Amino acid sequence: MVAPSLNYFKSVRTSDLSAVVDTLINSQQQLETLGFAQAPRMNNTLATQCWVRLFNEYAATSLSGSNTTKKLKNIMFDYCSNISDDALDALANVRTIKSVCFQGNGGITGQGLKDFFIKLNKQNVQITKLKLADMTDEVDSETLLNIISTTEKLEALHLNDLHGITTDDIKAAIHSAKKLNTLVVKYCNRVDCEELKAFVNNTSRKFKFVKITKYDDDNMIYFDFDMDVDFDTFI
């Protein structure tokens, strides 16, 4: 009997990161979507070793000629304080990644984020979906625009709770990301929602979906086009 194949795995509040990593490696499941949320605080060195072991496993299967038809495409890390720049460096060796979500990961630096996307770009890995959320200290204007400049095929961008970026930064990102057709901006308090909305409406770009919400606005400035996108699942 052929064992069932697992496409999606997300670990939430695991009490033993090392055990989860061992299980994933030993199961030899070729996931397409991998996520971790609220991973436990632990020794940074030990945590990095766990992440690097896991990412090295997926990096090996991402190489051309690998004996598998399924490849890891979607990565989600939500409030995992033990994700480090060194772990990101190992993740960048997975050459099949298409979408990335980083949310509330305080162990990552702005430079680590920039290096991650630069390394992907050098290996001709092109991200098409990107979510950055609740990482104000890590994602400022320069970091955002640096990342966008390395993601030439970016189609969907979600920015949430980033108070270091401005309306002009998002305008510049739209201009730089020529293939961008989906934009979500939520709770970025230096962004003028009305100005950004007018800019999007006046651009020649044909967006499929746009959602802009202003912090503490009960009416939630919102408009869309011809499709809906669930960035919470982000796959």
Short mmCIF file of N, CA, C and O in Angstrom, two decimals, residues 130-133 139 144 157-162 165 170 173 183-188:
data_model
loop_
_atom_site.label_atom_id
_atom_site.label_comp_id
_atom_site.label_asym_id
_atom_site.label_seq_id
_atom_site.Cartn_x
_atom_site.Cartn_y
_atom_site.Cartn_z
N LEU A 130 4.61 37.50 -1.57
CA LEU A 130 5.40 37.91 -0.41
C LEU A 130 4.51 38.59 0.62
O LEU A 130 3.76 39.51 0.28
N LYS A 131 4.60 38.14 1.85
CA LYS A 131 3.91 38.78 2.97
C LYS A 131 4.94 39.14 4.04
O LYS A 131 5.69 38.29 4.50
N LEU A 132 4.95 40.41 4.43
CA LEU A 132 5.78 40.90 5.53
C LEU A 132 4.86 41.57 6.53
O LEU A 132 4.10 42.48 6.15
N ALA A 133 4.92 41.15 7.78
CA ALA A 133 3.96 41.66 8.76
C ALA A 133 4.58 41.77 10.15
O ALA A 133 5.38 40.92 10.55
N VAL A 139 11.84 45.84 8.94
CA VAL A 139 11.46 46.25 7.58
C VAL A 139 11.23 47.75 7.55
O VAL A 139 10.15 48.24 7.90
N LEU A 144 12.58 47.32 2.48
CA LEU A 144 11.46 46.95 1.60
C LEU A 144 11.85 47.13 0.13
O LEU A 144 11.66 46.22 -0.68
N LEU A 157 1.74 41.13 -3.12
CA LEU A 157 2.47 41.73 -2.00
C LEU A 157 1.49 42.09 -0.89
O LEU A 157 0.50 42.78 -1.11
N HIS A 158 1.78 41.58 0.31
CA HIS A 158 0.96 41.87 1.49
C HIS A 158 1.86 42.50 2.54
O HIS A 158 2.84 41.89 2.98
N LEU A 159 1.52 43.73 2.97
CA LEU A 159 2.26 44.46 3.99
C LEU A 159 1.31 44.76 5.14
O LEU A 159 0.28 45.41 4.95
N ASN A 160 1.68 44.31 6.33
CA ASN A 160 0.77 44.40 7.47
C ASN A 160 1.53 44.84 8.71
O ASN A 160 2.56 44.26 9.06
N ASP A 161 1.03 45.89 9.37
CA ASP A 161 1.64 46.32 10.65
C ASP A 161 3.11 46.67 10.49
O ASP A 161 3.94 46.27 11.32
N LEU A 162 3.45 47.38 9.44
CA LEU A 162 4.82 47.83 9.21
C LEU A 162 4.85 49.35 9.31
O LEU A 162 4.43 50.04 8.38
N ILE A 165 7.44 52.03 7.03
CA ILE A 165 7.32 52.30 5.59
C ILE A 165 6.25 53.37 5.36
O ILE A 165 5.34 53.54 6.18
N ILE A 170 5.55 52.48 -0.83
CA ILE A 170 4.67 51.52 -1.51
C ILE A 170 4.47 51.91 -2.97
O ILE A 170 4.42 51.05 -3.86
N ALA A 173 7.48 50.70 -4.65
CA ALA A 173 7.44 49.24 -4.78
C ALA A 173 6.55 48.83 -5.95
O ALA A 173 6.90 47.92 -6.72
N LEU A 183 -2.28 43.59 -4.28
CA LEU A 183 -1.68 44.41 -3.23
C LEU A 183 -2.61 44.48 -2.03
O LEU A 183 -3.78 44.83 -2.15
N VAL A 184 -2.07 44.13 -0.86
CA VAL A 184 -2.81 44.27 0.39
C VAL A 184 -1.94 45.07 1.35
O VAL A 184 -0.78 44.72 1.59
N VAL A 185 -2.48 46.16 1.89
CA VAL A 185 -1.78 46.99 2.86
C VAL A 185 -2.70 47.16 4.06
O VAL A 185 -3.81 47.69 3.92
N LYS A 186 -2.25 46.71 5.23
CA LYS A 186 -3.09 46.75 6.42
C LYS A 186 -2.31 47.34 7.59
O LYS A 186 -1.21 46.89 7.90
N TYR A 187 -2.91 48.31 8.26
CA TYR A 187 -2.42 48.79 9.55
C TYR A 187 -0.99 49.32 9.52
O TYR A 187 -0.24 49.14 10.46
N CYS A 188 -0.61 49.96 8.44
CA CYS A 188 0.70 50.61 8.36
C CYS A 188 0.48 52.10 8.62
O CYS A 188 -0.01 52.82 7.74
#
